[in-house]
């Protein structure tokens, strides 16, 4: 594995389209095409993470032959395929997921009941043995009595259908529906009629089915078998006997009530009350849902990979594709959602073999290390993304940026304070049900001890809430195999923080919680609770920090990235090199990302905003001026002006990040992109509005503000103020963007390019970053660049607005990486000393293997090197006497074709970067 390129597959861009892109990707230097999930997903899915069938490829992407052709074409170009898989969850749409539908039909007696993480004995008596299905758009009674739910009988199976709903009926309960039909048929056709007798026999068989509460395997299989038999018998009978069909249809119709007459819905209600599920308003999920979800998404039900049969069923097809040589590697989605990630990965490694490249979507905390025992290549690259970003942020600007944020927003809350409140909010609302389940489990444990039995359920819930809110990482990995020092430290930190923030709590309660979370292997019930808590801390961290706090606290929004810490401004080059060296030693095949389908901002939008750390005074002045100019665009609501100050602050950073280079007017579609992003941002922040409880007035005011700012009466004045500063950031961001590309492609690991980002990536969070990519344009541009040769690099730099300079840098570095694979995969990693006036503005590193060497030299903190009148590329007057120490006597720049001679004094940066802001020098 050497250089990957991520493709987002969907109905509009399937296997055939990916196959067409392969020759271009090969020209770019890519060695492996990295695909979003390929297994069957929900109809119309644009992402593929809502798997409905692990045993087949997604037909919306193409046929098996189409996928085979893609794999074959990739192999012809010397490329392999990497595929994203989703072991944590499946779609909870019973209309398309046969496993989930089977569980809803048979309850605990389903052969797939163990596949999903369901609490069959929740605290609410009405849900014992049942699954809460929060799928209704209003209260159950309202939806029922509106007539939105109807019984249907298709191919011998009965189901209840409504808007977006299709759930099966327990066949053991169908006799109550069919009995009126039998009575009518007996009167019409007589008891001796074969059709009547067959219907009676079918109904008798249904009555004698094992109950849906059965958990004995023999009885479960009997229920499954007999259900299939009776369903087929009923299907044939209805097809062969018009009389039976007529009367059964009449019986089904009879269950449809009449709106305005509530009593007419009693029969359907009584039938629904006998099912293995309970239909409910979607809002009930927060407090009563009893199946584990992906985060707080009701439509994605958690899987139990710890059950061998479930693992085998979900990985059979993927295993065959790997064995056939069609898949060379896998990226494992949301590894922290699993009950026991290490056990899962060991099983997966055994299933697939030692040669398959495996990377996990594991979000590491700023100082967290990936567990060394995991049999994988490394993470999917967010840790590298944040390390790389830090190099281009000036830590000296932190204090000024924080002052500007505090003054503008009128809030002095620290990021830690915001995180704490955000995680508490998530646990009190979106994920309260899961917390309740864990609190009850803790209560059962506490009742067994004389010293702990006085802990009340409410106290345990509050204590656990505070500990989870204080967790410093996504999760720990306590198992029957033991507890690591890392896990002990994480739990100790969380408990200590919780104690400190809650001095009135009983301290012995926190001691009890710490003991449970560090459960010894010889206490299996305590260990089971600890492992369930671990599955909970991860989604709380993700939803509380990335999807809430990041939208509430943003002094420098480019730091608000997955796995990042917005309160950490800057990373010294020496520390960046140290982390890269550690990565080479420990995880040399880890993925290196700069943009993904989940990043909050595209890599080039972040690069621009990094420059604010160098220009805090200019940012503050412009921010104040823009706020004054746009004052009339705000709306006064009952609780104050809208948008709120923090949201207005985000508006301006958003515009700076995505403003098209060189544009002097608002482009077509730009306002729509900004509008969609801002609505998502404020709903994620959950301060003035949210996804679950929308404040239409606030949202309208925010949208109106953005629209008027860009196209209203004040827009001309605003743009006149905005454009010069936006141009300054864009120029600095261009240099930083190219530097990011070079450092990514020269660093130890497997660099990844997210689709389309070989040109400028001025995108926002999804769905903005999943817009169609014009591969044909990119192919034409790259062909033209190849025809022109490296001598045109200076022209590309001066005309940087069109993004071709980034394409050229990506392709030329990517090809070198592919063609000199051993150098990049096995070569040493050597930071190079930089001296001279601008030493702090240069990052330089060499990779060496035998006689071959590559030297990367890139600028950092570019805004400090440039003035608005500064021509590009940066000339000798910028670099002065700055030099890079390297012992290599003869090096050729792959970007410009220029040969440079090293020596005792190293290389003069002014000479190396004379035609291009970045250099990649190669010798062999």
mmCIF file of N, CA and C in Angstrom, residues 364-366 368 423 467-475 489-495 497 541:
data_model
loop_
_atom_site.group_PDB
_atom_site.id
_atom_site.type_symbol
_atom_site.label_atom_id
_atom_site.label_comp_id
_atom_site.label_asym_id
_atom_site.label_seq_id
_atom_site.Cartn_x
_atom_site.Cartn_y
_atom_site.Cartn_z
ATOM 1 N N UNK A 364 -8.060 9.387 17.578
ATOM 2 C CA UNK A 364 -7.163 9.466 18.724
ATOM 3 C C UNK A 364 -7.224 10.851 19.350
ATOM 4 N N UNK A 365 -7.166 10.897 20.668
ATOM 5 C CA UNK A 365 -7.025 12.164 21.352
ATOM 6 C C UNK A 365 -5.659 12.762 21.059
ATOM 7 N N UNK A 366 -5.451 14.040 21.368
ATOM 8 C CA UNK A 366 -4.193 14.716 21.020
ATOM 9 C C UNK A 366 -2.940 13.988 21.498
ATOM 10 N N UNK A 368 -3.061 10.625 22.624
ATOM 11 C CA UNK A 368 -3.407 9.204 22.725
ATOM 12 C C UNK A 368 -2.650 8.390 21.678
ATOM 13 N N UNK A 423 -21.254 17.604 26.102
ATOM 14 C CA UNK A 423 -21.408 16.171 26.356
ATOM 15 C C UNK A 423 -22.548 15.905 27.328
ATOM 16 N N UNK A 467 -18.738 11.346 34.912
ATOM 17 C CA UNK A 467 -17.499 10.660 34.539
ATOM 18 C C UNK A 467 -17.374 10.589 33.018
ATOM 19 N N UNK A 468 -18.450 10.238 32.334
ATOM 20 C CA UNK A 468 -18.409 10.159 30.875
ATOM 21 C C UNK A 468 -18.147 11.543 30.275
ATOM 22 N N UNK A 469 -18.758 12.565 30.843
ATOM 23 C CA UNK A 469 -18.529 13.926 30.347
ATOM 24 C C UNK A 469 -17.071 14.330 30.492
ATOM 25 N N UNK A 470 -16.395 13.778 31.485
ATOM 26 C CA UNK A 470 -15.004 14.152 31.758
ATOM 27 C C UNK A 470 -13.999 13.246 31.050
ATOM 28 N N UNK A 471 -14.475 12.282 30.259
ATOM 29 C CA UNK A 471 -13.569 11.318 29.633
ATOM 30 C C UNK A 471 -12.609 12.032 28.692
ATOM 31 N N UNK A 472 -11.288 11.749 28.797
ATOM 32 C CA UNK A 472 -10.311 12.471 27.973
ATOM 33 C C UNK A 472 -10.115 11.882 26.584
ATOM 34 N N UNK A 473 -10.631 10.669 26.361
ATOM 35 C CA UNK A 473 -10.482 9.990 25.076
ATOM 36 C C UNK A 473 -11.835 9.407 24.674
ATOM 37 N N UNK A 474 -11.875 8.850 23.473
ATOM 38 C CA UNK A 474 -13.131 8.261 23.010
ATOM 39 C C UNK A 474 -13.574 7.099 23.899
ATOM 40 N N UNK A 475 -12.634 6.214 24.213
ATOM 41 C CA UNK A 475 -13.003 5.068 25.035
ATOM 42 C C UNK A 475 -11.762 4.362 25.548
ATOM 43 N N UNK A 489 -5.095 5.109 33.358
ATOM 44 C CA UNK A 489 -4.858 6.552 33.401
ATOM 45 C C UNK A 489 -6.066 7.322 32.881
ATOM 46 N N UNK A 490 -6.692 6.829 31.808
ATOM 47 C CA UNK A 490 -7.857 7.513 31.242
ATOM 48 C C UNK A 490 -9.026 7.526 32.230
ATOM 49 N N UNK A 491 -9.285 6.388 32.849
ATOM 50 C CA UNK A 491 -10.383 6.312 33.819
ATOM 51 C C UNK A 491 -10.067 7.169 35.037
ATOM 52 N N UNK A 492 -8.836 7.100 35.517
ATOM 53 C CA UNK A 492 -8.456 7.909 36.676
ATOM 54 C C UNK A 492 -8.618 9.398 36.385
ATOM 55 N N UNK A 493 -8.238 9.815 35.186
ATOM 56 C CA UNK A 493 -8.396 11.225 34.806
ATOM 57 C C UNK A 493 -9.853 11.620 34.788
ATOM 58 N N UNK A 494 -10.696 10.774 34.196
ATOM 59 C CA UNK A 494 -12.126 11.088 34.110
ATOM 60 C C UNK A 494 -12.761 11.176 35.492
ATOM 61 N N UNK A 495 -12.421 10.239 36.364
ATOM 62 C CA UNK A 495 -13.005 10.231 37.705
ATOM 63 C C UNK A 495 -12.503 11.435 38.507
ATOM 64 N N UNK A 497 -11.520 14.345 37.363
ATOM 65 C CA UNK A 497 -12.190 15.544 36.850
ATOM 66 C C UNK A 497 -13.629 15.613 37.339
ATOM 67 N N UNK A 541 -18.558 11.158 22.997
ATOM 68 C CA UNK A 541 -17.439 12.023 22.630
ATOM 69 C C UNK A 541 -17.640 12.587 21.225
#
